[in-house]
Amino acid sequence: MSWSIEQAKQIVQAINDPNTLWIGEHPPEGIAHADNRQALQHLGRESGLLIYNAFSGFDPDAFGAVSGTLTGGGLLLLLTPSLDQWAEYGDPEAERITVANYELPRPSHFFTRLAKLLETEPTIARTTVEGLKAAQTAIPSNQPVPVSTDPSCLTEDQSNAVEAIIHVVKGHGRRPLVLSSDRGRGKSSALGIAAARLIEAGYQRILVTASRQAAVESLFSMAANELGMEAHGVELHHQQGVIEYVAPDRLIQEKPRGDLLLVDEAAAIPTPVLIKLLEHYPRIAFATTVHGYEGSGLGFNHRFKKHLDQQRPQWREIQLKTPIRWAMDDPLEQLVFRMLALDAEPTQIEPEQSLESDQFCVTFPDQKQLMEDEQQLQQFFGLLVLAHYRTTPRDLWHLLDGPNLQPVVVTHNQQIIAVALLASEGEFSAELAEQIWLGRRRPRGHLLAQSLAAHLGLRTASTLKGLRIMRIAVHPALQSRGIGQQLLKAIQNYARNQAYDYLGVSYGAETRLIRFWQANGMKAVRIGVHPGASSSQQSVMHIQALSTSGKSMLSQARTSYSRQLPALLAEPLSQLPADLLIPLLKEIEFPPLSNLTEQQWLDAVAYAFGNRAYDYTQGIIKTLTLSSIADGLLNESDEHLLIKRVLQKQSWSECATALNLSGKRATDDRIRTILRKAILHYADSATAELIRRIKD
């Protein structure tokens, strides 16, 4: 290591580039430097010389980000152990993928693959203590780039993008714009230039959002430069106007007004969130990176553009192809793409292709097999990227070296058409299980086992052997053909054969996903009380018992969950959409209504068939509501009303607005009508006789 560091320092001194950036430990004095966790702060900046010290730890996300700061003609120095020894090197960043109870593989599959790529790459020079091995392929000379006539824009692509963004505001409403490109094409700068020009033109408020605030720093820097100001934070005031950053969740909750909403790095934001923004803001522009380190535009293309086609058919897309800092077909950009699988894509399949269930094969390759077959790896990772909105290069490392992971592949004619990634969990000692139950320990990488103990209070749950479905994806051209169900059946059989106690999954709540897991034998046992950091959605956990111990645990989990869910709906889940809750409530087993007392029936009848006040009969109304929904007694509109008012305790005015009712009186009358139906269905003979007398 010391030899590599000294060589790099000599090169830094010899080149003497003022825009030098050193990532990792042991930087020379007087130059800009950062560790991997600070690397993202350098996005939007330029470097002529970049040194990445992999001895300090190779973080794929950080490396992918800072490599994009290099300008044309710049130099990247990647300091690594000897390539034939890198896979055995104990990388300091490996703690990010460590899992309690499991050892990381040695040699590392991830670094074996990287070393092989670097060893065979003809466009790079390699220097070791034995000497220099020059590049075998000459780097092409600079290519002419179409120059923009706009003084603020560096390329014609960027100038066209600025004009298109401004047209979103000045043209017809509800015609969204999508800017898409690989990184380094000036999308964020185009957003900033356009925002500044709109403020100069007299528009008062431009809203900016992204998955994280740091992602828009370059946008605000460019906007400030266009306005002749200094950028301080993520809010710019000029004349009577303002450009300000607002987090996605705050946009949804508060719905601030603005002349335009700019969504940067849209691929890193969950599709349900993007849909809500699209519904509320008539003038909106999205920027997304096709092959990015922070979420893939491929998934954005598949999921969100379908919604645009349906809801905003006059939306427009502009692709920026010309790089800002380097030439087209830059060999370094192409190498980084290959190293981090940034350009991984699933195989091309025509939607009309016929496929019978007996024509595909489900296999469980180990990670070494996946690493050794680059084509298979690209197709596997490409499907994960397509199906999950936030897949990063670090996920590639996790896929290849995660010590508790098992890939699953579905192939047809040697093409991957579906994949899954499984994680083994649990099997802790009784002593550690108790510490987890008490909330004193949180072993890394055991999401289900830890949650069953800490959230549901199951003291010994983490001693069981669990298998979690981390990810599952079917090729979009072949969805709704039963492939997902067949894949899940294969996983269930695998789990039984490997003597797992239970199979489980945790995911961001969507109605279609809830119904999918329920239809395939999985029982809900938990819903998160806070939106997940990665999905901005409440997480839902499902379990399927596979052993006697698993069945006992699931029974306890379901009992705990059945008590928790109704109590959580008033707070903190009071704003969760009713269509998410209906399938969850319908599978809960509530106590039989035969246990109701005579007085409870009298209270119910007095409200539904008389004029008894709602406030004094809420207890029995809630009981009847839960049973009616669980038994499928009501239509969807009635279910929505009872969930909102009775279970979530939303205000009378909120409920009236949501159900298009005239006000509190009409809403109360509607609930009485619904309850009459429920009482007549469930009533015992004495209650039925009482109702007949009242009606007479």
XYZ file of C-alpha atoms in Angstrom:
696
model
C 0.000 0.000 0.000
C 2.720 2.486 0.960
C 4.377 2.126 -2.461
C 1.073 2.925 -4.239
C 0.437 5.931 -2.012
C 3.898 7.363 -2.637
C 3.610 6.843 -6.392
C 0.260 8.637 -6.396
C 1.664 11.552 -4.399
C 4.516 11.933 -6.880
C 2.029 12.029 -9.761
C -0.063 14.626 -7.919
C 3.023 16.770 -7.437
C 4.146 16.364 -11.048
C 0.773 17.194 -12.619
C -0.001 19.971 -10.123
C -3.643 20.276 -11.194
C -5.565 22.762 -9.000
C -8.701 20.620 -9.439
C -7.253 17.494 -7.848
C -9.520 15.334 -5.681
C -8.282 12.519 -3.427
C -10.785 9.984 -2.083
C -9.607 7.912 0.872
C -6.831 8.049 3.425
C -3.304 9.535 3.228
C -3.919 12.514 0.899
C -1.054 14.960 0.310
C -1.338 18.300 2.060
C -3.054 21.148 0.293
C -5.440 19.260 -2.016
C -9.160 18.571 -1.795
C -9.914 15.233 -0.191
C -12.854 13.255 1.166
C -13.728 9.808 2.429
C -16.309 7.576 0.774
C -19.161 8.931 2.863
C -18.318 12.499 1.823
C -17.839 11.661 -1.854
C -21.374 12.591 -2.911
C -20.718 16.156 -1.759
C -18.457 16.555 -4.792
C -21.187 15.875 -7.332
C -21.507 18.736 -9.787
C -17.874 19.760 -9.306
C -15.025 19.169 -11.742
C -11.696 17.460 -11.241
C -8.756 17.164 -13.601
C -6.988 14.570 -11.467
C -8.883 12.047 -9.350
C -7.182 9.623 -6.975
C -9.318 6.864 -5.491
C -7.532 5.021 -2.696
C -9.229 1.608 -2.596
C -6.926 0.543 0.246
C -9.164 2.713 2.440
C -12.193 0.820 1.173
C -13.845 0.531 -2.219
C -17.394 1.891 -2.090
C -19.042 1.251 -5.490
C -21.523 4.103 -4.999
C -18.824 6.622 -4.112
C -16.513 5.475 -6.909
C -19.309 5.720 -9.461
C -20.215 9.204 -8.286
C -16.752 10.802 -8.176
C -15.619 9.245 -11.462
C -18.204 11.486 -13.097
C -16.416 14.615 -11.857
C -13.448 14.076 -14.203
C -13.206 16.454 -17.144
C -12.042 15.538 -20.638
C -8.309 14.861 -20.654
C -8.365 14.210 -16.916
C -6.653 11.319 -15.160
C -8.058 8.738 -12.741
C -5.643 6.912 -10.448
C -7.232 3.853 -8.863
C -5.015 2.576 -6.057
C -5.673 -1.092 -5.328
C -3.938 -4.130 -3.916
C -2.250 -6.300 -6.535
C -5.055 -7.427 -8.844
C -4.319 -11.095 -8.189
C -4.646 -10.447 -4.436
C -7.463 -7.875 -4.324
C -10.161 -10.517 -3.780
C -8.359 -11.676 -0.606
C -7.909 -8.149 0.739
C -10.040 -7.326 3.780
C -11.821 -4.288 2.370
C -12.751 -1.764 5.114
C -16.047 -0.992 3.350
C -17.129 -4.638 3.611
C -18.844 -3.838 6.914
C -21.690 -2.421 4.801
C -22.620 -5.916 3.621
C -21.721 -7.930 6.716
C -24.443 -10.009 8.361
C -24.449 -11.237 11.956
C -23.771 -15.001 12.262
C -22.242 -15.201 8.746
C -18.726 -14.884 7.303
C -18.024 -12.937 4.120
C -16.760 -15.122 1.265
C -13.023 -15.291 0.669
C -12.002 -14.693 -2.004
C -14.547 -11.976 -2.681
C -16.625 -12.665 -5.784
C -17.154 -8.925 -6.307
C -13.447 -8.061 -6.279
C -12.552 -11.163 -8.303
C -14.796 -9.815 -11.048
C -13.402 -6.264 -10.757
C -9.819 -7.495 -10.929
C -10.597 -9.569 -14.020
C -12.191 -6.573 -15.765
C -9.248 -4.299 -14.953
C -6.684 -6.930 -15.939
C -8.218 -7.367 -19.393
C -9.246 -3.761 -20.090
C -7.106 -2.541 -23.030
C -7.596 1.207 -22.463
C -5.955 1.477 -19.027
C -2.337 1.502 -17.911
C -1.323 -0.602 -14.902
C 1.712 0.106 -12.769
C 3.126 -2.154 -10.050
C 6.438 -2.446 -8.237
C 7.546 -4.596 -11.194
C 6.983 -1.766 -13.656
C 4.476 -0.126 -15.995
C 2.160 -1.950 -18.368
C 0.967 0.589 -20.909
C -2.533 0.781 -22.336
C -2.975 -1.400 -25.408
C -5.557 0.815 -27.092
C -5.050 4.482 -27.846
C -7.640 6.845 -26.443
C -9.455 8.610 -29.295
C -8.722 12.266 -29.856
C -11.249 14.904 -28.908
C -14.398 14.825 -30.991
C -16.210 17.976 -32.099
C -19.238 18.745 -29.934
C -22.170 20.826 -31.210
C -21.762 24.139 -29.398
C -24.816 25.878 -28.021
C -25.633 29.420 -29.060
C -26.927 29.955 -25.508
C -24.032 31.433 -23.479
C -25.150 29.644 -20.291
C -25.384 26.209 -21.906
C -22.438 24.057 -22.890
C -24.193 21.873 -25.452
C -27.060 22.137 -27.879
C -28.810 19.341 -25.954
C -28.695 21.385 -22.773
C -30.008 24.501 -24.506
C -32.953 22.546 -25.923
C -33.688 21.171 -22.463
C -33.775 24.659 -20.927
C -36.226 25.857 -23.576
C -38.439 22.810 -23.024
C -38.546 23.355 -19.246
C -39.567 26.984 -19.683
C -42.265 25.904 -22.145
C -43.800 23.679 -19.444
C -44.707 26.885 -17.598
C -45.603 29.064 -20.557
C -47.424 26.398 -22.587
C -50.514 24.324 -21.885
C -50.864 22.753 -18.442
C -50.795 19.035 -17.655
C -48.112 18.341 -20.260
C -45.191 17.085 -18.169
C -41.612 17.026 -19.389
C -39.095 14.238 -18.824
C -35.366 14.895 -19.257
C -33.398 11.658 -19.482
C -29.734 10.930 -20.064
C -26.724 9.203 -18.664
C -24.932 11.165 -15.973
C -22.750 14.109 -16.867
C -25.014 15.471 -19.604
C -26.111 18.606 -17.763
C -29.683 17.764 -16.716
C -29.458 19.329 -13.263
C -27.756 22.415 -14.667
C -30.521 22.766 -17.257
C -33.099 22.668 -14.466
C -31.212 25.378 -12.582
C -30.800 27.652 -15.611
C -34.479 27.329 -16.512
C -35.591 28.005 -12.929
C -33.480 31.161 -12.793
C -34.817 32.469 -16.099
C -38.406 31.906 -15.006
C -37.781 33.924 -11.844
C -36.190 36.683 -13.927
C -39.286 36.613 -16.154
C -41.491 37.419 -13.163
C -42.670 34.000 -11.999
C -42.808 33.910 -8.229
C -42.211 30.397 -6.973
C -40.296 27.475 -8.465
C -40.392 24.313 -6.352
C -37.555 21.785 -6.496
C -37.561 18.281 -5.062
C -35.385 15.154 -5.041
C -34.937 12.056 -2.919
C -32.372 13.923 -0.833
C -31.455 17.570 -0.478
C -27.797 17.102 -1.440
C -28.871 15.894 -4.892
C -30.005 19.407 -5.901
C -26.908 21.359 -4.872
C -25.641 21.621 -8.451
C -29.092 22.788 -9.586
C -29.085 25.636 -7.060
C -25.460 26.475 -7.817
C -26.277 26.874 -11.515
C -29.441 28.861 -10.767
C -27.498 31.211 -8.499
C -24.809 31.666 -11.147
C -27.459 32.499 -13.747
C -28.946 35.100 -11.380
C -25.539 36.568 -10.509
C -25.807 35.454 -6.888
C -24.003 33.248 -4.415
C -25.679 29.934 -3.624
C -26.346 29.480 0.084
C -28.282 26.323 0.816
C -31.317 25.287 -1.181
C -33.377 28.457 -1.294
C -32.751 31.412 -3.610
C -34.589 34.735 -3.399
C -34.415 37.132 -6.339
C -36.619 40.168 -6.925
C -40.091 38.972 -5.877
C -39.446 35.310 -6.648
C -38.015 32.275 -4.903
C -36.532 28.938 -5.941
C -36.806 26.511 -3.034
C -36.264 22.865 -2.222
C -39.169 20.961 -0.675
C -38.856 17.298 0.308
C -41.209 14.896 -1.519
C -43.158 13.912 1.599
C -43.737 17.556 2.495
C -44.962 18.290 -1.029
C -47.550 15.535 -0.658
C -48.659 16.535 2.829
C -48.677 20.330 2.529
C -49.165 20.770 -1.237
C -47.424 24.173 -1.465
C -48.310 26.224 -4.518
C -45.775 26.918 -7.230
C -45.514 27.985 -10.850
C -43.433 24.890 -11.620
C -42.225 21.763 -9.847
C -38.811 20.392 -10.845
C -38.108 16.778 -9.827
C -34.398 15.964 -10.005
C -33.113 12.361 -9.978
C -36.710 11.181 -10.267
C -35.643 7.533 -10.624
C -34.632 7.533 -6.953
C -38.164 8.478 -5.833
C -40.809 5.738 -5.436
C -43.343 5.598 -8.253
C -46.386 6.094 -5.941
C -44.817 9.352 -4.738
C -44.174 10.522 -8.312
C -47.789 9.741 -9.208
C -49.082 11.870 -6.324
C -46.874 14.776 -7.400
C -48.065 14.409 -10.985
C -51.714 14.455 -9.888
C -51.370 17.670 -7.879
C -48.950 19.784 -9.922
C -50.151 20.648 -13.455
C -46.744 22.023 -14.479
C -43.966 19.601 -13.668
C -40.638 18.478 -15.144
C -38.760 15.298 -14.234
C -35.042 14.668 -14.714
C -33.782 11.108 -14.523
C -30.478 9.343 -15.057
C -30.757 6.299 -17.304
C -27.742 4.493 -15.834
C -27.133 6.042 -12.433
C -25.458 5.157 -9.149
C -28.471 6.377 -7.136
C -31.399 4.610 -8.717
C -32.073 3.500 -12.247
C -33.923 5.301 -14.978
C -34.708 1.885 -16.472
C -37.162 1.219 -13.681
C -38.481 4.758 -14.053
C -39.052 4.109 -17.750
C -40.922 0.893 -17.101
C -43.103 1.956 -14.182
C -43.702 5.681 -14.354
C -43.800 6.268 -18.104
C -46.677 3.797 -18.347
C -48.598 6.016 -15.951
C -47.685 9.112 -17.969
C -49.012 7.458 -21.119
C -52.329 6.750 -19.392
C -52.833 9.950 -17.394
C -50.858 12.591 -19.336
C -50.747 11.355 -22.953
C -49.345 14.695 -24.145
C -46.224 14.426 -22.001
C -42.898 15.035 -23.716
C -39.412 13.584 -23.381
C -36.033 15.087 -24.253
C -32.879 12.983 -24.211
C -29.530 14.657 -23.560
C -26.821 12.625 -25.273
C -23.803 14.933 -25.430
C -21.490 14.741 -22.384
C -20.587 18.028 -20.728
C -17.136 17.182 -19.362
C -15.864 14.472 -21.707
C -16.201 13.178 -25.272
C -18.788 10.795 -26.631
C -17.867 7.102 -26.192
C -15.408 8.015 -23.449
C -13.464 4.839 -22.506
C -13.421 5.674 -18.784
C -17.188 6.128 -18.704
C -17.636 2.798 -20.480
C -15.223 1.067 -18.089
C -17.000 2.409 -14.995
C -20.311 1.264 -16.454
C -18.928 -2.272 -16.857
C -17.262 -2.330 -13.439
C -20.427 -1.307 -11.605
C -22.948 -2.886 -14.007
C -24.516 0.543 -14.488
C -25.598 -0.506 -17.964
C -27.036 -3.881 -16.906
C -30.302 -4.593 -18.678
C -32.612 -7.603 -18.856
C -32.788 -9.635 -22.022
C -34.995 -8.363 -24.841
C -38.301 -10.258 -24.930
C -41.334 -9.487 -27.065
C -44.588 -9.141 -25.061
C -46.474 -11.388 -27.492
C -44.026 -14.263 -26.979
C -45.909 -17.408 -25.947
C -44.727 -19.226 -22.860
C -46.023 -22.326 -21.104
C -45.269 -23.085 -17.455
C -43.457 -26.303 -18.386
C -41.107 -24.416 -20.703
C -39.068 -22.598 -18.082
C -36.590 -23.763 -15.474
C -36.035 -22.513 -11.907
C -32.476 -22.849 -10.570
C -30.638 -21.791 -7.416
C -27.090 -20.867 -8.550
C -24.492 -19.900 -5.984
C -22.874 -16.471 -6.105
C -19.648 -17.799 -7.609
C -21.566 -19.236 -10.565
C -23.316 -15.905 -11.045
C -20.015 -14.012 -10.963
C -18.366 -16.329 -13.505
C -21.125 -15.883 -16.105
C -21.063 -12.181 -17.008
C -24.024 -12.417 -19.382
C -26.137 -14.117 -16.727
C -25.034 -11.568 -14.125
C -25.956 -8.655 -16.394
C -29.416 -10.099 -17.064
C -29.981 -10.914 -13.376
C -28.912 -7.490 -12.110
C -30.700 -5.792 -15.000
C -34.009 -7.317 -13.901
C -33.426 -6.180 -10.313
C -32.667 -2.673 -11.579
C -35.808 -2.649 -13.696
C -38.089 -3.888 -10.935
C -36.787 -1.841 -8.006
C -36.607 1.933 -8.177
C -33.514 2.293 -6.018
C -30.833 -0.186 -7.047
C -27.256 1.064 -6.690
C -23.795 -0.318 -7.511
C -23.408 -1.310 -3.862
C -26.304 -3.717 -4.428
C -24.112 -5.488 -7.002
C -21.461 -6.036 -4.326
C -24.150 -7.265 -1.936
C -25.535 -9.625 -4.582
C -22.139 -11.229 -5.193
C -20.758 -11.268 -1.633
C -23.729 -11.037 0.747
C -22.886 -13.966 3.050
C -26.481 -15.057 3.702
C -27.850 -14.624 0.176
C -29.187 -17.136 -2.340
C -29.955 -16.037 -5.923
C -32.850 -17.684 -7.774
C -33.127 -17.670 -11.566
C -35.987 -18.529 -13.920
C -34.837 -19.182 -17.484
C -36.540 -19.853 -20.792
C -34.426 -20.745 -23.832
C -31.340 -19.729 -21.807
C -32.780 -16.257 -21.207
C -33.475 -15.015 -17.679
C -37.156 -14.121 -17.394
C -37.502 -13.814 -13.602
C -35.230 -13.604 -10.560
C -35.357 -13.561 -6.790
C -32.868 -12.924 -4.021
C -33.269 -14.775 -0.718
C -31.674 -14.057 2.675
C -31.275 -16.523 5.544
C -32.099 -15.076 8.958
C -32.350 -15.945 12.643
C -30.996 -19.046 14.418
C -29.747 -16.938 17.322
C -29.046 -18.314 20.763
C -31.725 -17.983 23.444
C -29.575 -15.406 25.240
C -29.143 -13.178 22.188
C -32.800 -13.670 21.234
C -33.822 -12.205 24.580
C -31.579 -9.174 24.055
C -33.189 -8.639 20.637
C -36.661 -8.961 22.197
C -35.729 -6.342 24.810
C -34.553 -3.972 22.067
C -30.962 -3.992 23.318
C -29.444 -5.691 20.268
C -30.169 -5.330 16.549
C -28.064 -7.881 14.645
C -27.261 -6.625 11.172
C -28.993 -8.258 8.208
C -31.835 -10.016 10.071
C -34.814 -7.801 9.270
C -37.652 -10.299 9.816
C -36.156 -12.036 12.839
C -35.443 -8.727 14.547
C -38.865 -7.270 13.731
C -40.784 -10.332 14.934
C -39.033 -10.032 18.277
C -38.776 -6.277 18.783
C -42.017 -5.092 17.146
C -44.388 -8.007 17.717
C -42.909 -9.000 21.062
C -42.218 -12.641 20.165
C -39.480 -13.480 22.608
C -38.051 -16.574 20.914
C -38.856 -15.771 17.263
C -35.255 -14.943 16.373
C -34.108 -18.428 17.418
C -36.004 -19.872 14.439
C -34.503 -20.376 10.990
C -36.116 -17.918 8.579
C -35.817 -17.223 4.858
C -36.619 -13.722 3.604
C -37.492 -12.907 0.006
C -35.430 -9.739 -0.391
C -36.309 -9.109 -4.013
C -38.409 -10.769 -6.656
C -38.863 -9.619 -10.248
C -40.502 -10.912 -13.418
C -39.564 -9.552 -16.847
C -42.112 -6.801 -17.660
C -42.925 -8.362 -21.039
C -44.006 -11.581 -19.318
C -45.894 -10.345 -16.276
C -49.413 -11.533 -15.392
C -48.688 -14.995 -16.807
C -48.261 -16.837 -13.512
C -44.449 -16.797 -13.609
C -44.237 -15.008 -10.265
C -46.480 -17.622 -8.650
C -44.405 -20.470 -10.114
C -41.210 -18.828 -8.885
C -42.691 -18.413 -5.414
C -43.752 -22.080 -5.341
C -40.187 -23.101 -6.179
C -38.903 -20.882 -3.362
C -41.409 -22.399 -0.932
C -40.285 -25.925 -1.870
C -36.635 -24.904 -1.522
C -37.310 -23.446 1.934
C -39.048 -26.633 3.098
C -36.249 -28.836 1.754
C -33.655 -26.682 3.535
C -35.564 -27.034 6.840
C -36.490 -23.386 7.278
C -39.141 -22.678 9.918
C -40.752 -19.872 7.969
C -40.635 -17.911 4.731
C -41.227 -14.167 4.841
C -41.132 -10.889 2.977
C -41.162 -7.180 3.828
C -41.963 -4.535 1.205
C -43.379 -1.056 0.612
C -47.163 -1.268 0.838
C -49.068 -1.337 -2.452
C -52.519 -2.871 -2.819
C -51.546 -5.150 -5.725
C -48.534 -6.474 -3.796
C -50.576 -7.122 -0.666
C -53.043 -9.150 -2.723
C -50.230 -11.037 -4.491
C -48.630 -12.226 -1.268
C -51.980 -13.073 0.295
C -52.983 -15.110 -2.761
C -49.795 -17.131 -2.420
C -50.251 -18.277 1.152
C -48.479 -15.484 3.032
C -50.092 -13.982 6.137
C -49.586 -10.343 7.143
C -48.069 -9.963 10.606
C -46.954 -6.339 10.724
C -47.382 -2.938 9.120
C -44.847 -0.209 9.814
C -45.992 2.930 11.597
C -43.583 5.198 9.698
C -42.851 5.372 5.961
C -39.660 3.542 5.046
C -36.594 5.655 4.331
C -36.043 3.995 0.961
C -39.614 3.545 -0.269
C -41.531 6.423 1.399
C -44.228 3.810 2.032
C -45.285 1.866 5.096
C -43.652 -1.547 5.089
C -45.808 -4.669 5.275
C -44.450 -7.977 6.529
C -45.870 -11.376 5.551
C -44.969 -14.805 6.916
C -45.662 -18.372 5.813
C -45.053 -21.104 8.395
C -43.109 -24.156 7.192
C -42.559 -26.155 10.391
C -44.318 -26.889 13.672
C -42.242 -24.204 15.394
C -42.989 -21.824 12.547
C -46.720 -22.442 12.859
C -46.627 -21.721 16.589
C -44.700 -18.498 15.976
C -47.053 -17.405 13.186
C -50.085 -17.997 15.413
C -48.574 -15.744 18.085
C -47.621 -13.144 15.485
C -51.120 -13.079 14.014
C -52.679 -12.679 17.465
C -50.379 -9.755 18.247
C -50.944 -8.185 14.822
C -54.738 -8.548 15.085
C -54.638 -6.537 18.294
C -52.180 -3.953 16.988
C -53.592 -3.070 13.567
C -57.010 -1.649 14.616
C -55.326 0.338 17.391
C -52.771 1.829 14.980
C -55.331 3.097 12.487
C -56.458 6.110 14.518
C -52.831 7.128 15.029
C -50.273 6.899 13.434
C -51.887 5.296 10.342
C -54.818 7.695 10.123
C -53.941 8.837 6.598
C -53.089 5.461 5.105
C -55.261 4.850 2.008
C -58.280 2.672 2.693
C -57.616 0.469 -0.353
C -54.359 -0.646 1.304
C -56.108 -1.474 4.552
C -59.083 -3.400 3.167
C -57.158 -6.571 2.166
C -55.231 -6.465 5.447
C -58.380 -6.114 7.559
C -60.199 -8.838 5.636
C -57.730 -11.531 6.677
C -57.831 -10.754 10.404
C -59.848 -13.092 12.618
C -61.806 -10.977 15.088
C -63.639 -12.337 18.152
C -67.086 -13.724 17.234
C -69.993 -11.331 17.642
C -71.787 -14.010 19.634
C -69.702 -12.769 22.553
C -71.424 -9.368 22.498
C -73.473 -8.462 25.551
C -77.131 -7.522 25.433
C -76.222 -3.895 26.188
C -73.799 -3.746 23.259
C -76.555 -4.916 20.903
C -78.910 -2.344 22.409
C -76.331 0.411 21.834
C -75.891 -0.668 18.221
C -79.631 -0.732 17.556
C -80.165 2.631 19.259
C -77.608 4.239 16.943
C -78.487 2.527 13.680
C -82.277 2.497 14.025
C -82.738 5.430 16.388
C -81.146 8.787 17.121
C -78.480 7.733 19.615
C -75.362 9.907 19.166
C -72.322 8.487 17.348
C -69.914 9.641 20.066
C -71.590 7.480 22.722
C -71.658 4.293 20.645
C -68.207 4.279 19.063
C -67.147 1.050 20.767
C -69.845 -1.169 19.273
C -69.667 0.680 15.931
C -65.949 -0.179 15.718
C -66.615 -3.837 16.568
C -69.294 -4.145 13.888
C -67.095 -2.304 11.382
C -64.164 -4.698 11.815
C -66.357 -7.785 11.496
C -68.259 -6.422 8.498
C -65.047 -5.666 6.590
C -63.409 -8.975 7.536
C -66.478 -10.908 6.385
C -66.783 -9.014 3.079
C -70.273 -7.809 3.951
C -69.931 -4.282 2.521
C -69.272 -2.661 -0.836
C -66.023 -0.776 -1.402
C -67.497 2.695 -0.878
C -69.004 1.696 2.471
C -65.735 0.069 3.529
C -63.841 3.269 2.709
C -66.229 5.399 4.766
C -66.126 3.160 7.843
C -62.344 2.874 7.687
C -61.869 6.634 7.434
C -64.377 7.677 10.098
C -64.665 4.746 12.512
C -61.173 3.238 12.413
C -58.922 6.127 11.371
C -61.059 8.752 13.116
C -60.749 11.251 10.309
C -62.961 14.320 10.744
C -66.545 14.421 9.520
C -65.564 17.013 6.910
C -62.633 14.905 5.621
C -64.912 11.895 5.249
C -67.652 13.896 3.558
C -65.180 15.318 1.043
C -63.602 11.935 0.301
C -66.981 10.241 -0.262
C -68.670 13.195 -2.018
C -71.243 13.643 0.760
C -72.777 17.011 1.604
C -71.536 17.251 5.193
C -71.573 15.771 8.694
C -75.302 14.988 8.747
C -75.191 13.124 5.430
C -72.071 11.238 6.503
C -73.607 10.232 9.838
C -76.796 9.100 8.094
C -74.735 7.019 5.679
C -72.924 5.270 8.547
C -76.277 4.521 10.253
C -77.529 2.956 7.014
C -74.413 0.797 6.698
C -74.678 -0.322 10.328
C -78.316 -1.337 9.853
C -77.210 -3.800 7.192
C -74.506 -5.191 9.472
C -76.805 -5.533 12.480
C -79.497 -7.306 10.472
C -76.841 -9.735 9.227
C -75.298 -10.521 12.617
C -78.167 -10.017 15.088
C -79.305 -12.813 17.376
C -83.020 -13.616 17.622
C -83.660 -11.256 20.533
C -82.031 -8.337 18.741
C -83.850 -9.145 15.507
C -87.171 -9.119 17.388
C -86.296 -5.741 18.942
C -85.569 -4.295 15.498
C -88.898 -5.543 14.159
C -90.750 -3.821 17.013
C -88.837 -0.564 16.450
C -89.544 -0.593 12.719
C -93.225 -1.317 13.334
